[in-house]
Structures are given as C-alpha cells and as structure tokens.
PDB file of C-alpha atoms in Angstrom:
ATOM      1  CA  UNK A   1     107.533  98.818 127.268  1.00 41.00           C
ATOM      2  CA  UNK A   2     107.572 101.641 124.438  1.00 45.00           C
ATOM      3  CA  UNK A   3     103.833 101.229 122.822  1.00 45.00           C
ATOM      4  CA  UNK A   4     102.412  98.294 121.372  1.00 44.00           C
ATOM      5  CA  UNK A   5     104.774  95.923 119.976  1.00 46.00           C
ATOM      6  CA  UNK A   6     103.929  92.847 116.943  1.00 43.00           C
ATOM      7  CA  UNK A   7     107.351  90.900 117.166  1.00 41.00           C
ATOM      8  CA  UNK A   8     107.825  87.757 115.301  1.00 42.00           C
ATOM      9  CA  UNK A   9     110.342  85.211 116.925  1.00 36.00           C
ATOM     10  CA  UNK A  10     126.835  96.469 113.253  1.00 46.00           C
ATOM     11  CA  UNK A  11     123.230  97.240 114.954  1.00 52.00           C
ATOM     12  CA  UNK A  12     121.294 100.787 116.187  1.00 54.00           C
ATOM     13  CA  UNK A  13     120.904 100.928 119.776  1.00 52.00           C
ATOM     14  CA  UNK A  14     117.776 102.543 120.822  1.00 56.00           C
ATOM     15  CA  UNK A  15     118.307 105.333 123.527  1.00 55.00           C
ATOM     16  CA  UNK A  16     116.655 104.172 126.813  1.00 73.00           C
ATOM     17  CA  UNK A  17     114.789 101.260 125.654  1.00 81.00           C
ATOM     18  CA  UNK A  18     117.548  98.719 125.898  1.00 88.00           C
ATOM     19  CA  UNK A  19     117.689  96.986 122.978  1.00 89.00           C
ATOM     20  CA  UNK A  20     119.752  96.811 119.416  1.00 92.00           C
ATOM     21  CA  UNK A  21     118.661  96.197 116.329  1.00 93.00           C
ATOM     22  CA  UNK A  22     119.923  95.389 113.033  1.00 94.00           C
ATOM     23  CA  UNK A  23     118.082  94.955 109.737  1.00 95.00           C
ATOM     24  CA  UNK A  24     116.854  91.765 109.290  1.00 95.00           C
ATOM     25  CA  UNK A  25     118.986  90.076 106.489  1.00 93.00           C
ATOM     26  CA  UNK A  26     118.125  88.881 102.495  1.00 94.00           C
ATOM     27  CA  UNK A  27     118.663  84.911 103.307  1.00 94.00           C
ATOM     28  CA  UNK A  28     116.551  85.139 106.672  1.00 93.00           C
ATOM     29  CA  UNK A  29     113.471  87.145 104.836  1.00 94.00           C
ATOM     30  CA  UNK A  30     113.414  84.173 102.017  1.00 94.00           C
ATOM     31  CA  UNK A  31     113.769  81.715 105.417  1.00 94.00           C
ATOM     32  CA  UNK A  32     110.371  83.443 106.577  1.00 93.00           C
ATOM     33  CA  UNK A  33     109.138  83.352 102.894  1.00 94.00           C
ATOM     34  CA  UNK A  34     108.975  87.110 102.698  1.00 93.00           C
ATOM     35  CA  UNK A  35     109.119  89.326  99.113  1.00 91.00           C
ATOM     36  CA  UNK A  36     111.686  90.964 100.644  1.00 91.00           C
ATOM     37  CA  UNK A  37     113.376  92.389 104.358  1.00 91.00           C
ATOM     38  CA  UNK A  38     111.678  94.023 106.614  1.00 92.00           C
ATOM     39  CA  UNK A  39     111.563  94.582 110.670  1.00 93.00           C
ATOM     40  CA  UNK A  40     114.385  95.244 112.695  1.00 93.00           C
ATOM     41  CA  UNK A  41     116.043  92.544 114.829  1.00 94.00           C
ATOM     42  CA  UNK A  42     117.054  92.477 117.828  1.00 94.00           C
ATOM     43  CA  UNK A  43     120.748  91.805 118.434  1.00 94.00           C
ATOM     44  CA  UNK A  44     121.420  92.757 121.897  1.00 93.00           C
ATOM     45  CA  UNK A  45     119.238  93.139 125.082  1.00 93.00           C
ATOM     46  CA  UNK A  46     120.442  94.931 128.228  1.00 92.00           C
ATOM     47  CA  UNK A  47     119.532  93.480 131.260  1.00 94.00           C
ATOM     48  CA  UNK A  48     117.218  95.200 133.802  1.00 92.00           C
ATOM     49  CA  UNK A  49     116.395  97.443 130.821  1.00 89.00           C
ATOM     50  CA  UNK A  50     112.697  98.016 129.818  1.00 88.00           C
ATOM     51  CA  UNK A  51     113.340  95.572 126.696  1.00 88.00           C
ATOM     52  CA  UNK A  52     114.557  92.860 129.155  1.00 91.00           C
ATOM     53  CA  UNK A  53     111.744  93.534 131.425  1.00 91.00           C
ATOM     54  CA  UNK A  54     109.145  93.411 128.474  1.00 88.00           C
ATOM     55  CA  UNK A  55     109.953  89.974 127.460  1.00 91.00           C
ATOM     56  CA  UNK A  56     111.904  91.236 124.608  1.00 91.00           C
ATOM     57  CA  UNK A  57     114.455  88.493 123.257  1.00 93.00           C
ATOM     58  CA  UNK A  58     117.660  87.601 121.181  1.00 94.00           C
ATOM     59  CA  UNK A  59     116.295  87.102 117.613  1.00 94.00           C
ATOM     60  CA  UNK A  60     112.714  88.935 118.120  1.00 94.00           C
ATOM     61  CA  UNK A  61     112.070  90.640 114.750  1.00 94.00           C
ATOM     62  CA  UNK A  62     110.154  93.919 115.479  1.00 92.00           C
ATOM     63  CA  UNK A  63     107.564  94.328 112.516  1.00 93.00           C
ATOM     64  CA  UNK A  64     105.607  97.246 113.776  1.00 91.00           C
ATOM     65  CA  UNK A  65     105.338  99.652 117.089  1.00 85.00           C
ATOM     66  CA  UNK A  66     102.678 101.835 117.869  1.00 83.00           C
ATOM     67  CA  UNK A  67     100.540 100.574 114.856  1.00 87.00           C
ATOM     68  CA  UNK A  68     103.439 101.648 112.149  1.00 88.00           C
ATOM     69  CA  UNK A  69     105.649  99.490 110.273  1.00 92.00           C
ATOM     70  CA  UNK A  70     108.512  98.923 110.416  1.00 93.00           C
ATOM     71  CA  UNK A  71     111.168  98.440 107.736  1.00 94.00           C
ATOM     72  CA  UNK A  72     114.336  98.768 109.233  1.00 94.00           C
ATOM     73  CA  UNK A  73     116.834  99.511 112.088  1.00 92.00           C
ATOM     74  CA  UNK A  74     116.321 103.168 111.436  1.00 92.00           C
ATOM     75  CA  UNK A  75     112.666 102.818 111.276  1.00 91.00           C
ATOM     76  CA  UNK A  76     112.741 101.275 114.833  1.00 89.00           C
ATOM     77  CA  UNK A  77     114.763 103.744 116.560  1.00 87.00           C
ATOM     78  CA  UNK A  78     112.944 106.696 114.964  1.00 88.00           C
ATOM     79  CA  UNK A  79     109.395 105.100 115.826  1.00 86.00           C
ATOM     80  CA  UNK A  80     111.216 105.228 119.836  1.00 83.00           C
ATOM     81  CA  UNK A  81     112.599 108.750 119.628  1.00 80.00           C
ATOM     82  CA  UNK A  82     110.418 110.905 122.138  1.00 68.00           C
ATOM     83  CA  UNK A  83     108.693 107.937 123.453  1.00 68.00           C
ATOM     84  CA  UNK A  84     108.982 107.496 127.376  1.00 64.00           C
ATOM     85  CA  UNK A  85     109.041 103.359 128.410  1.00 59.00           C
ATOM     86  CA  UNK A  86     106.191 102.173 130.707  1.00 57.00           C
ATOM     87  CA  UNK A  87     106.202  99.191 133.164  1.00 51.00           C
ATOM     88  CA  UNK A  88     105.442  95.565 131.707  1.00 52.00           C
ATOM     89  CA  UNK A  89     101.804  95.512 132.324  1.00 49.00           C
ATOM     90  CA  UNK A  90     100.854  99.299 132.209  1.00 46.00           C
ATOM     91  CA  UNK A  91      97.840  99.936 130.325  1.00 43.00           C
ATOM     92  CA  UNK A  92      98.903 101.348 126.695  1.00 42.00           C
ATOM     93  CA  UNK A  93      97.898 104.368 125.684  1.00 39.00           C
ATOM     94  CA  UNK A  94      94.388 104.267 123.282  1.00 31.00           C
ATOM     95  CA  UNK A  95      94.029 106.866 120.482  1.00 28.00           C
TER      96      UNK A  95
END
C-alpha cells in the first residue's frame, strides 16, 4: 500500500496503485452528515493490484494519505504521484 491510509466505508485512475476514484457526491456527504464533500471514492479496484491487495474496497472513501487531506479525486491522485506501493504489511515509513 501507498502510505498510511484513513478510509471511511467519470473517475481518476491512479497510476500503479490500482484504484479509481471519483469525488464523493453532495447527497452522500449530507448521508454522512458532513458540511460539505470531501475524500475521494473509490469506484473501481483492479484485481491483484496493490489496492486489491491492501484491502481496499468498492465504496471506501479515502479522507487522508500520508497524514494530508484529502478533498477530492485530484487531491488523491496527486498525494500518489511519485509514491512507490509497498507490500500489505510492510512497515510504513516514520518521519
């Protein structure tokens, strides 16, 4: 898996990680009784990729990776660019 994940249970796919995500709608945010959207969720898993193999699922909502938030889609996939996925169970990197 790409860094520390908090997930809460036409979209970007991110490059090598396996996964697309969309922004998570208006009517689901008020669902979740949130101000407003924010996370990306996850529309699509690959299988075998390292999404699959991290437990990622159908409907996760991605809220922050590597200790930043995230808003959007866009947010997502940037927070993965340069990022190299580990094996499920690999220590994660400490700052």
């Amino acid at each position: 898996m790409c860094g520390d994940l908090e997930r809460h249970s036409a979209g970007q796919q991110s490059a090598g990680f396996g996964a697309e995500v969309v922004d998570v709608p208006k009517p689901e945010a008020d669902k979740l009784g949130w101000d407003a959207p924010h996370g990306a969720k996850v529309s699509r898993i690959e299988p075998g990729s390292p999404a699959d193999k991290a437990g990622i699922a159908l409907g996760d909502i991605v809220l922050s990776l590597d200790r930043t938030e995230i808003d959007n889609a866009a947010d997502f996939n940037a927070s993965l660019e340069g990022k190299t996925p580990r094996a499920p169970g690999a220590p994660a990197r400490s700052v």
